[in-house]
Coordinates of C-alpha atoms and ligand atoms in Angstrom, one line a residue:
M1 CA 0.0 0.0 0.0
K2 CA 1.2 3.5 -0.8
R3 CA 2.3 5.6 2.2
W4 CA -0.1 8.3 3.1
N5 CA 2.5 10.6 4.8
G6 CA 5.7 9.8 3.0
W7 CA 7.2 8.4 -0.2
G8 CA 6.4 5.1 -1.8
N9 CA 5.2 1.6 -0.8
E10 CA 4.8 1.1 2.9
E11 CA 6.7 -2.2 2.7
I12 CA 9.9 -0.7 1.3
L13 CA 12.2 0.6 4.0
Y14 CA 15.6 2.3 3.5
P15 CA 17.3 2.5 6.9
V16 CA 19.8 5.3 7.4
P17 CA 23.3 3.7 7.5
E18 CA 25.1 4.1 10.9
A19 CA 28.0 6.1 9.2
A20 CA 25.5 8.5 7.7
R21 CA 23.8 9.0 11.1
A22 CA 27.2 10.1 12.6
F23 CA 28.0 12.2 9.5
L24 CA 24.6 14.1 9.7
A25 CA 24.9 14.7 13.5
D26 CA 28.3 16.2 12.8
A27 CA 27.2 18.3 9.8
L28 CA 23.9 19.6 11.3
G29 CA 23.9 18.9 15.0
P30 CA 22.0 16.2 16.9
P31 CA 18.5 15.7 15.6
Q32 CA 15.4 16.4 17.6
A33 CA 12.6 13.9 17.8
A34 CA 10.4 14.2 14.7
P35 CA 6.7 14.4 15.0
T36 CA 4.4 11.8 13.4
A37 CA 0.7 12.3 13.4
G38 CA -1.3 9.1 13.3
W39 CA -3.8 8.1 10.5
A40 CA -6.8 7.9 12.8
E41 CA -5.9 11.2 14.4
M42 CA -5.7 12.9 11.0
L43 CA -8.9 11.4 9.7
A44 CA -10.7 13.0 12.6
T45 CA -9.5 16.5 11.5
A46 CA -11.3 16.3 8.1
P47 CA -14.1 18.8 8.0
A48 CA -17.5 17.8 6.5
S49 CA -17.6 17.7 2.7
R50 CA -19.3 20.6 1.0
L51 CA -20.1 18.6 -2.2
P52 CA -23.6 17.5 -3.2
A53 CA -23.9 13.7 -3.5
H54 CA -22.7 12.2 -6.8
P55 CA -22.4 8.4 -7.5
L56 CA -18.8 8.8 -8.8
I57 CA -17.5 10.8 -5.9
D58 CA -16.0 9.5 -2.7
T59 CA -16.3 11.9 0.2
S60 CA -14.9 9.7 2.8
P61 CA -12.2 11.3 5.0
A62 CA -9.8 8.5 4.0
A63 CA -10.0 9.2 0.3
R64 CA -9.8 13.0 0.9
L65 CA -6.8 12.7 3.3
R66 CA -4.9 10.5 0.7
H67 CA -5.4 13.2 -1.9
A68 CA -4.9 16.3 0.3
R69 CA -1.2 16.8 -0.2
G70 CA 1.7 16.0 -2.5
H71 CA 5.4 15.7 -1.7
S72 CA 6.7 19.3 -1.3
L73 CA 8.4 20.0 2.0
P74 CA 5.4 22.0 3.2
D75 CA 3.2 19.0 2.2
W76 CA 5.3 16.6 4.2
A77 CA 5.5 18.9 7.2
A78 CA 1.7 19.3 7.2
L79 CA 1.1 15.5 7.1
R80 CA 3.8 14.7 9.7
F81 CA 2.9 17.4 12.2
G82 CA -0.8 16.6 11.6
V83 CA -2.0 20.0 10.5
I84 CA -4.0 19.9 7.2
P85 CA -5.8 23.2 6.9
H86 CA -7.6 22.3 3.7
F87 CA -8.9 18.9 2.4
P88 CA -10.5 18.4 -1.0
D89 CA -14.2 17.9 -0.5
G90 CA -14.3 14.7 -2.5
V91 CA -12.4 12.4 -4.8
A92 CA -13.6 11.0 -8.1
Y93 CA -11.9 8.2 -10.0
P94 CA -13.4 8.4 -13.6
S95 CA -12.6 5.2 -15.5
D96 CA -13.0 6.7 -19.0
E97 CA -13.4 9.9 -20.9
A98 CA -17.2 9.9 -20.7
Q99 CA -17.1 9.8 -16.9
T100 CA -14.4 12.6 -16.8
A101 CA -16.6 14.8 -19.1
E102 CA -19.7 14.1 -16.9
L103 CA -17.8 15.1 -13.7
L104 CA -16.4 18.3 -15.4
A105 CA -19.9 19.3 -16.5
W106 CA -21.4 18.5 -13.1
A107 CA -18.7 20.5 -11.3
C108 CA -19.2 23.5 -13.6
A109 CA -23.0 23.3 -13.1
H110 CA -22.5 23.3 -9.3
D111 CA -19.7 25.9 -9.1
I112 CA -17.2 23.4 -7.8
R113 CA -13.4 23.7 -8.4
L114 CA -11.5 20.8 -9.8
I115 CA -7.9 19.5 -9.2
P116 CA -6.7 17.0 -11.8
Y117 CA -4.6 14.4 -10.0
G118 CA -2.2 11.8 -11.4
G119 CA 0.2 10.2 -8.9
G120 CA 0.2 13.1 -6.4
S121 CA 4.0 13.2 -6.6
S122 CA 4.1 17.0 -7.2
V123 CA 6.9 18.7 -5.2
V124 CA 5.8 22.3 -5.6
G125 CA 2.2 22.3 -4.2
H126 CA 0.3 21.6 -7.4
I127 CA -2.5 19.5 -6.0
T128 CA -3.0 21.1 -2.6
P129 CA -6.3 22.9 -2.1
T130 CA -5.5 26.6 -1.2
G131 CA -8.5 27.2 1.0
D132 CA -9.7 30.2 -1.0
E133 CA -11.4 28.3 -3.8
G134 CA -14.6 27.0 -2.3
P135 CA -15.7 23.4 -2.6
V136 CA -13.0 21.3 -4.3
L137 CA -13.2 18.0 -6.2
T138 CA -10.0 16.1 -6.8
V139 CA -10.2 14.1 -10.1
D140 CA -7.9 11.1 -9.7
M141 CA -7.0 9.9 -13.2
T142 CA -5.3 6.6 -12.3
R143 CA -8.1 4.4 -13.6
Q144 CA -7.5 5.6 -17.1
A145 CA -4.3 3.6 -17.6
Q146 CA -4.8 1.6 -20.8
L147 CA -2.8 1.4 -23.9
H148 CA -5.5 2.4 -26.4
Q149 CA -3.5 2.1 -29.6
L150 CA 0.0 1.3 -30.7
D151 CA 0.8 2.4 -34.2
E152 CA 3.9 0.4 -34.9
T153 CA 4.5 2.0 -38.3
S154 CA 4.6 5.5 -36.8
R155 CA 5.9 4.4 -33.4
L156 CA 3.1 6.2 -31.7
A157 CA 1.3 4.9 -28.6
T158 CA -1.9 6.3 -27.2
F159 CA -2.5 5.8 -23.5
G160 CA -5.1 6.9 -20.9
A161 CA -3.4 9.9 -19.2
G162 CA -3.6 8.3 -15.7
V163 CA -1.2 5.5 -16.5
S164 CA 1.7 5.2 -14.0
G165 CA 5.4 4.8 -15.1
P166 CA 5.6 1.0 -14.4
H167 CA 2.3 0.2 -16.0
L168 CA 3.1 2.3 -19.1
E169 CA 6.5 0.7 -19.6
A170 CA 5.1 -2.8 -18.9
Q171 CA 2.4 -2.4 -21.6
L172 CA 5.0 -1.1 -24.1
R173 CA 7.7 -3.6 -23.2
A174 CA 5.3 -6.5 -23.9
R175 CA 5.3 -5.2 -27.5
G176 CA 9.0 -4.6 -27.7
Y177 CA 8.9 -0.8 -27.1
T178 CA 9.7 1.8 -24.5
L179 CA 8.9 5.5 -23.9
G180 CA 12.2 5.9 -21.9
H181 CA 10.8 8.4 -19.5
F182 CA 12.2 7.6 -16.1
P183 CA 11.8 10.4 -13.5
Q184 CA 12.9 9.3 -10.0
S185 CA 9.1 9.4 -9.1
F186 CA 8.6 6.8 -11.8
E187 CA 6.8 4.2 -9.5
Y188 CA 3.8 6.5 -8.9
S189 CA 3.8 9.5 -11.2
T190 CA 1.6 9.4 -14.3
L191 CA 1.7 10.3 -18.0
G192 CA -0.8 13.2 -17.5
G193 CA 1.2 14.5 -14.6
W194 CA 4.5 14.3 -16.6
I195 CA 2.9 16.3 -19.4
A196 CA 1.2 18.8 -17.1
T197 CA 4.5 19.6 -15.3
R198 CA 6.9 19.4 -18.2
S199 CA 8.8 16.6 -16.5
S200 CA 12.2 15.3 -17.3
G201 CA 13.4 11.6 -17.0
Q202 CA 16.8 10.5 -15.8
Q203 CA 17.7 9.4 -19.4
S204 CA 16.4 12.5 -21.1
L205 CA 19.7 12.9 -23.0
F206 CA 18.8 9.9 -25.1
F207 CA 15.0 9.6 -25.0
G208 CA 14.2 13.4 -24.7
R209 CA 12.1 15.4 -22.2
I210 CA 8.4 14.8 -22.0
E211 CA 7.8 17.7 -24.5
D212 CA 9.9 15.8 -27.1
L213 CA 7.8 12.6 -26.5
F214 CA 4.3 14.2 -26.4
A215 CA 2.9 13.9 -29.9
G216 CA -0.8 14.7 -29.2
G217 CA -3.8 14.1 -27.0
R218 CA -7.2 15.2 -25.8
L219 CA -7.9 17.8 -23.2
L220 CA -11.4 18.3 -21.7
A221 CA -11.8 22.0 -20.6
P222 CA -14.7 23.8 -19.1
A223 CA -14.9 25.8 -22.4
G224 CA -14.8 22.7 -24.7
V225 CA -12.5 19.9 -26.0
L226 CA -9.0 20.5 -27.4
D227 CA -7.9 17.7 -29.8
L228 CA -4.2 17.7 -30.5
P229 CA -3.5 15.5 -33.6
P230 CA -0.2 13.6 -33.4
L231 CA 1.6 15.5 -36.2
P232 CA 5.4 15.0 -36.5
A233 CA 5.7 18.7 -37.1
S234 CA 3.5 21.6 -38.2
A235 CA 4.0 25.2 -39.4
A236 CA 0.3 26.0 -38.9
G237 CA 0.9 28.7 -36.4
P238 CA 1.9 28.3 -32.7
D239 CA 2.0 24.6 -31.6
L240 CA -1.0 24.1 -29.2
R241 CA 0.7 21.1 -27.6
Q242 CA 3.0 23.6 -25.9
L243 CA 0.0 25.1 -24.2
V244 CA -0.9 21.8 -22.6
L245 CA 2.7 21.0 -21.6
G246 CA 3.2 22.6 -18.3
S247 CA -0.5 23.6 -17.9
E248 CA -0.6 22.2 -14.4
G249 CA -4.3 21.3 -14.5
R250 CA -5.2 25.0 -15.1
L251 CA -6.6 24.5 -18.6
G252 CA -8.5 21.2 -18.3
I253 CA -8.1 17.5 -17.8
L254 CA -5.9 15.5 -20.2
T255 CA -7.7 12.2 -20.8
T256 CA -5.4 10.6 -23.5
A257 CA -1.9 11.2 -24.7
T258 CA -0.2 9.9 -27.8
M259 CA 3.5 9.4 -27.2
R260 CA 6.5 8.8 -29.5
V261 CA 8.0 5.5 -28.5
Q262 CA 11.1 3.6 -29.5
S263 CA 12.0 -0.1 -29.8
L264 CA 13.7 -1.4 -26.7
P265 CA 17.4 -0.6 -26.8
A266 CA 19.8 -3.5 -27.4
R267 CA 22.2 -2.3 -24.7
E268 CA 22.3 -0.1 -21.7
D269 CA 25.3 0.5 -19.3
F270 CA 26.0 2.9 -16.6
H271 CA 29.7 3.8 -15.9
A272 CA 31.3 5.8 -13.1
I273 CA 34.0 8.3 -13.7
F274 CA 35.7 10.4 -10.9
F275 CA 37.2 13.8 -11.7
P276 CA 39.8 15.4 -9.4
D277 CA 37.7 18.6 -9.0
W278 CA 34.4 20.2 -10.0
L279 CA 35.6 22.4 -12.8
S280 CA 37.3 19.6 -14.6
G281 CA 34.1 17.5 -14.4
V282 CA 32.0 20.4 -15.7
A283 CA 34.4 21.0 -18.6
A284 CA 34.2 17.3 -19.5
V285 CA 30.4 17.0 -19.4
R286 CA 30.0 20.2 -21.4
E287 CA 32.3 18.8 -24.1
M288 CA 30.4 15.5 -24.1
A289 CA 27.0 17.3 -24.4
Q290 CA 28.3 19.6 -27.2
A291 CA 29.8 16.7 -29.1
H292 CA 26.2 15.3 -29.3
L293 CA 27.4 11.8 -28.3
P294 CA 24.6 9.3 -28.1
L295 CA 24.7 9.1 -24.3
S296 CA 21.6 8.6 -22.2
M297 CA 22.7 10.2 -19.0
L298 CA 25.3 12.5 -17.6
R299 CA 25.0 13.2 -13.9
L300 CA 27.9 15.0 -12.3
S301 CA 27.9 15.4 -8.6
D302 CA 29.8 18.2 -6.9
P303 CA 32.4 17.3 -4.2
V304 CA 29.9 17.6 -1.3
E305 CA 27.3 15.5 -3.1
T306 CA 29.9 12.9 -4.1
A307 CA 31.1 12.6 -0.4
T308 CA 27.5 12.5 0.9
T309 CA 26.2 10.0 -1.6
L310 CA 29.1 7.7 -0.9
I311 CA 28.4 7.8 2.8
L312 CA 24.6 7.5 2.5
A313 CA 25.0 4.5 0.1
G314 CA 26.2 2.4 3.0
H315 CA 28.6 0.1 1.0
A316 CA 31.5 1.1 3.1
R317 CA 33.8 -1.8 2.0
L318 CA 33.2 -1.3 -1.8
I319 CA 33.5 2.4 -1.5
G320 CA 36.7 2.3 0.6
L321 CA 38.3 0.1 -2.1
A322 CA 37.3 2.5 -4.9
E323 CA 38.6 5.5 -2.9
R324 CA 42.0 3.8 -2.4
L325 CA 42.2 3.1 -6.1
L326 CA 41.3 6.7 -6.9
R327 CA 43.9 8.1 -4.6
T328 CA 46.6 6.2 -6.4
Q329 CA 45.5 8.1 -9.6
G330 CA 45.4 11.6 -8.1
V331 CA 41.7 11.7 -7.4
D332 CA 41.1 12.4 -3.7
A333 CA 39.4 15.1 -1.6
G334 CA 37.3 17.3 -3.8
K335 CA 36.5 14.5 -6.2
C336 CA 33.4 14.6 -8.3
W337 CA 31.4 11.6 -9.4
L338 CA 30.0 11.4 -12.9
M339 CA 27.4 8.7 -13.7
L340 CA 27.5 8.1 -17.5
G341 CA 24.6 6.3 -19.1
L342 CA 24.9 4.6 -22.5
T343 CA 21.9 3.4 -24.3
G344 CA 21.2 2.1 -27.8
A345 CA 22.5 -0.3 -30.4
E346 CA 25.7 -2.3 -29.5
A347 CA 27.8 -0.4 -32.0
S348 CA 26.7 3.1 -31.1
V349 CA 27.1 2.3 -27.3
K350 CA 30.7 1.1 -28.0
Q351 CA 31.5 4.2 -30.0
A352 CA 29.9 6.6 -27.6
R353 CA 31.7 5.0 -24.6
R354 CA 35.1 5.3 -26.3
A355 CA 34.5 9.0 -27.2
A356 CA 33.2 9.9 -23.7
L357 CA 36.1 8.2 -22.0
D358 CA 38.6 10.0 -24.2
I359 CA 37.0 13.4 -23.2
A360 CA 37.0 12.4 -19.5
A361 CA 40.6 11.3 -19.6
R362 CA 41.6 14.7 -21.1
Q363 CA 40.1 16.2 -17.9
R364 CA 42.0 13.7 -15.7
G365 CA 38.8 11.7 -15.1
V366 CA 39.3 8.2 -13.8
H367 CA 37.0 5.5 -15.1
T368 CA 36.1 3.0 -12.4
G369 CA 33.9 0.7 -14.6
R370 CA 30.3 -0.5 -14.3
L371 CA 30.1 -1.7 -10.7
L372 CA 28.9 1.6 -9.1
G373 CA 26.7 2.1 -12.2
K374 CA 25.0 -1.3 -11.5
E375 CA 24.4 -0.3 -7.9
W376 CA 23.0 3.1 -9.0
R377 CA 20.7 1.3 -11.4
K378 CA 19.4 -1.1 -8.8
S379 CA 18.5 1.8 -6.4
R380 CA 17.6 4.5 -8.9
F381 CA 13.9 4.6 -7.7
R382 CA 14.8 3.6 -4.1
T383 CA 16.8 6.7 -3.1
P384 CA 13.6 8.8 -2.3
Y385 CA 12.7 6.2 0.4
L386 CA 15.6 7.5 2.4
R387 CA 13.6 10.7 2.8
N388 CA 11.1 8.8 5.0
T389 CA 13.8 7.4 7.4
L390 CA 15.7 10.7 7.5
W391 CA 12.5 12.5 8.6
E392 CA 12.0 9.9 11.3
E393 CA 15.6 10.5 12.4
G394 CA 14.8 14.3 12.6
Y395 CA 16.1 15.6 9.3
A396 CA 14.2 17.2 6.5
V397 CA 15.3 17.0 2.8
D398 CA 14.3 19.2 0.0
T399 CA 15.5 19.8 -3.6
M400 CA 15.6 22.9 -5.8
E401 CA 16.5 22.9 -9.5
T402 CA 17.1 25.3 -12.3
A403 CA 18.7 25.3 -15.8
L404 CA 21.0 28.0 -17.3
P405 CA 23.4 28.5 -20.2
W406 CA 26.8 26.9 -19.7
A407 CA 28.5 30.3 -19.2
A408 CA 26.4 30.9 -16.1
V409 CA 26.6 27.4 -14.6
P410 CA 29.8 27.6 -12.4
A411 CA 28.8 30.9 -10.8
A412 CA 25.2 29.9 -10.3
H413 CA 26.2 26.6 -8.8
A414 CA 28.5 28.3 -6.3
A415 CA 25.9 30.9 -5.4
I416 CA 23.0 28.5 -4.9
T417 CA 24.9 26.1 -2.7
A418 CA 26.4 29.0 -0.7
A419 CA 22.9 30.6 -0.3
L420 CA 21.6 27.3 1.0
R421 CA 24.5 26.7 3.4
T422 CA 24.1 30.1 5.0
A423 CA 20.3 30.7 4.9
L424 CA 19.7 29.3 8.4
A425 CA 22.7 31.0 10.1
P426 CA 20.6 33.8 11.6
L427 CA 18.6 31.0 13.4
G428 CA 21.8 29.4 14.7
E429 CA 21.1 26.4 12.5
R430 CA 23.2 24.7 9.8
A431 CA 22.1 23.3 6.4
H432 CA 23.9 20.6 4.4
A433 CA 23.7 21.5 0.7
F434 CA 25.1 19.9 -2.4
A435 CA 24.2 19.7 -6.1
H436 CA 24.7 17.9 -9.3
L437 CA 24.4 18.7 -13.0
S438 CA 22.0 16.5 -14.9
H439 CA 19.8 17.0 -18.0
L440 CA 22.6 18.4 -20.1
Y441 CA 22.1 20.3 -23.3
A442 CA 24.5 21.7 -25.9
D443 CA 23.8 25.2 -24.6
G444 CA 23.4 24.6 -20.9
A445 CA 22.6 22.3 -18.0
S446 CA 20.2 21.9 -15.1
I447 CA 21.6 22.3 -11.6
Y448 CA 19.8 20.1 -9.1
S449 CA 20.4 21.1 -5.4
T450 CA 19.6 19.1 -2.3
V451 CA 19.5 20.5 1.2
L452 CA 19.2 18.7 4.5
F453 CA 18.3 20.5 7.7
R454 CA 17.0 19.7 11.2
I455 CA 13.3 19.5 11.7
A456 CA 12.2 22.1 14.3
P457 CA 10.0 21.3 17.3
T458 CA 6.9 23.0 15.7
L459 CA 5.4 23.1 12.2
A460 CA 5.7 26.9 12.0
E461 CA 9.4 26.8 12.9
T462 CA 10.1 24.0 10.4
L463 CA 8.3 25.9 7.6
D464 CA 10.2 29.0 8.5
R465 CA 13.5 27.1 8.1
W466 CA 12.3 25.8 4.7
Q467 CA 11.0 29.2 3.5
R468 CA 14.4 30.8 4.3
L469 CA 16.2 28.1 2.3
K470 CA 13.7 28.3 -0.6
D471 CA 13.9 32.1 -0.7
A472 CA 17.7 32.1 -0.6
A473 CA 18.1 29.5 -3.3
S474 CA 15.5 31.0 -5.5
A475 CA 17.0 34.5 -5.2
A476 CA 20.4 33.1 -6.2
I477 CA 18.8 31.3 -9.2
V478 CA 16.9 34.4 -10.4
A479 CA 20.0 36.6 -9.9
H480 CA 22.0 34.3 -12.2
G481 CA 19.3 34.3 -14.9
G482 CA 18.2 30.7 -14.3
T483 CA 14.7 29.3 -14.7
I484 CA 12.8 28.9 -11.4
S485 CA 12.2 25.2 -12.5
H486 CA 13.8 22.9 -15.0
Q487 CA 11.4 20.0 -14.3
H488 CA 9.3 20.3 -11.2
G489 CA 7.0 23.1 -12.4
V490 CA 5.5 26.2 -10.7
G491 CA 2.6 25.0 -8.6
R492 CA 2.2 27.3 -5.5
D493 CA 5.8 27.2 -4.3
H494 CA 7.5 28.8 -7.3
L495 CA 4.8 31.4 -8.1
P496 CA 6.7 34.3 -6.4
W497 CA 9.6 33.9 -8.8
L498 CA 7.7 33.3 -12.1
A499 CA 7.5 37.0 -13.1
A500 CA 11.4 37.2 -13.2
E501 CA 11.3 34.6 -16.1
K502 CA 8.0 35.4 -17.9
G503 CA 7.8 39.2 -17.5
A504 CA 4.6 41.2 -17.0
L505 CA 3.3 40.6 -20.6
G506 CA 4.1 36.9 -20.4
L507 CA 2.2 36.5 -17.2
Q508 CA -0.7 38.4 -18.6
A509 CA -0.7 36.1 -21.7
L510 CA -0.8 33.0 -19.4
A511 CA -3.7 34.4 -17.4
T512 CA -5.6 35.2 -20.6
L513 CA -4.9 31.6 -21.8
T514 CA -6.4 30.1 -18.6
R515 CA -9.5 32.3 -19.0
A516 CA -10.0 31.1 -22.6
F517 CA -10.1 27.4 -21.5
D518 CA -11.7 28.0 -18.2
P519 CA -13.6 31.3 -18.1
E520 CA -14.9 30.9 -14.5
G521 CA -11.6 29.9 -13.0
R522 CA -12.6 26.4 -11.9
M523 CA -9.5 24.5 -12.9
N524 CA -6.8 24.1 -10.1
P525 CA -7.1 27.8 -9.0
G526 CA -4.1 29.4 -7.3
K527 CA -1.5 27.3 -9.2
L528 CA 0.8 28.3 -12.1
V529 CA -0.7 31.8 -12.6
G530 CA -2.0 32.4 -9.1
S531 CA -5.7 33.0 -8.8
G532 CA -5.9 35.4 -11.8
Ligands
LIG1 C1 10.6 11.3 -5.0 C2 10.3 12.2 -6.2 C3 11.1 12.2 -7.3 C4 10.9 13.0 -8.4 N1 11.7 12.9 -9.5 C5 11.4 13.7 -10.6 C6 12.2 13.6 -11.7 O1 13.2 12.8 -11.8 N2 11.8 14.4 -12.8 C7 10.8 15.2 -12.8 O2 10.5 15.8 -13.8 N3 10.0 15.3 -11.7 C8 10.2 14.6 -10.6 N4 9.5 14.6 -9.5 C9 8.3 15.5 -9.5 C10 7.0 14.9 -9.9 O3 7.1 13.5 -9.9 C11 6.6 15.3 -11.3 O4 6.2 16.6 -11.3 C12 5.5 14.5 -12.0 O5 5.5 14.8 -13.4 C13 4.2 14.6 -11.4 O6 3.3 13.6 -11.9 P1 2.1 13.1 -11.1 O7 1.3 12.1 -12.0 O8 2.4 12.6 -9.8 O9 1.2 14.4 -11.0 P2 0.5 15.1 -9.8 O10 1.4 15.4 -8.7 O11 -0.7 14.3 -9.5 O12 0.0 16.5 -10.5 C14 1.0 17.4 -10.9 C15 0.2 18.5 -11.7 O13 -0.2 17.9 -12.9 C16 -1.6 18.1 -13.1 N5 -2.2 16.9 -13.7 C17 -1.9 15.6 -13.4 N6 -2.6 14.8 -14.2 C18 -3.3 15.6 -15.1 C19 -4.1 15.3 -16.2 N7 -4.5 14.1 -16.6 N8 -4.6 16.4 -16.9 C20 -4.3 17.6 -16.5 N9 -3.5 17.9 -15.5 C21 -3.0 16.9 -14.8 C22 -2.1 18.3 -11.7 O14 -3.3 19.1 -11.7 C23 -1.0 19.1 -11.0 O15 -1.1 20.4 -11.3 C24 9.7 13.9 -8.3 C25 8.9 13.8 -7.2 C26 9.2 13.0 -6.2 C27 8.2 13.0 -5.0

């Protein structure tokens, strides 16, 4: 069963290794006991539903609690401290497009707000009722999970938008295909959620971001139906698919999506390379990205992330061995770990491997083979489970991400991590911050930062710590000209920084767009463009 107040399946545990416990106590100070509100206690806090009865709607406190919050830090804190100010008033699980259309029409007739819901894995407050919007119906799309059509000639697959990552891949793999979209939330996030948030998978370098994969679909909006035919390209004015990508449930509900799929790759390997320092690593990955090598993943950790990951991984013996070997080759303190993914036909994997290792060697990178890559692959969707146990130990974890042109990357990386490390100093608290580059492009890269800090005794103090960190990192991102989000979206949490990227006219255009699809403002109000 899916956890109601944390990440993933209740049966999967990821204990904090002993060495990591000591490391964190040293870096952040001894943790304080973390609060954990109980399920029954939380159910009792659900207010009465304000919805009229409808046969497709579940107004039980259990269904409403399970859909009340996503996975942002404020979401986690609210669930764990047991303070949920706003619940959705009901949850519907339409099993096809006709039921979705019926619910939409019913909600419009009764002046009810709708929150489209996929896997609920949003990390920026997309699916959280704001409390200002009146009665709210959450529309859980996960029963629309079928592969409707596979056009093998065109390599186009049409799915119900509520299909989760594993179910989508299983249906394609059975026919010899893959979408290749693997966000770390893969186990629970859905196709509709990926499209509505402009998500990026771990192997986007080879398979593309979701906007490269989304060929067409159908969106039900209060103002009508938008059909997006799966055209390979079109010069017929602006591409309306781009309106749906990143629409965050503000325009309507995506019921089906046609995706560009590929045949299963013949070969896939992950290799580890260690660079003696950050700037050598950055120079190497930039050259690899600009050489357009057919790689599927480049993920370069900075020195603090490298050290922290190696400790949290808990394979002390294996890692000790690798570190001794690296020292003999001049890679020691300050080392940076690159995880290199190779995907494709045998010959192209071989060729790309050789070219990438040549570039790495020119920057004094030491190739340690595939062993760490195999371990990474095994735990690629397990790492988020550590967030559960860290919380229980008294530590909160959050992530912040941006993308910028290469010329701005080194300074932005330094500024963001410095901002995170010092943001809690006025409170006498420390923060442990690190980052990696992933999702590399010829012209730039995303910087993905992680911060750990101690949970405070109260919800208000914990949120204050988080807000200081968020403000400091976001200000550094904006000051360096970065986007406020490379892959997580805007939701509620990034709204204050959106104007820096879109400008006044851009924001006005977005507000006008939402009104065209949803004149009465019924779709997911308060997200992406505020309540305008
Ligand atoms: C542990 C963890 C790891 C993550 N890793 C990644 C990662 O590697 N890459 C990445 O890009 N993101 C990542 N995320 C963020 C999150 O998983 C993505 O934003 C994901 O795309 C959300 O999908 P979902 O189905 O869970 O959507 P939800 O969280 O349910 O909804 C997100 C938004 O999409 C809208 N929406 C959902 N379905 C529809 C629909 N059918 N029609 C219209 N609107 C819809 C909702 O209204 C909401 O605004 C991670 C999150 C977590 C918790």
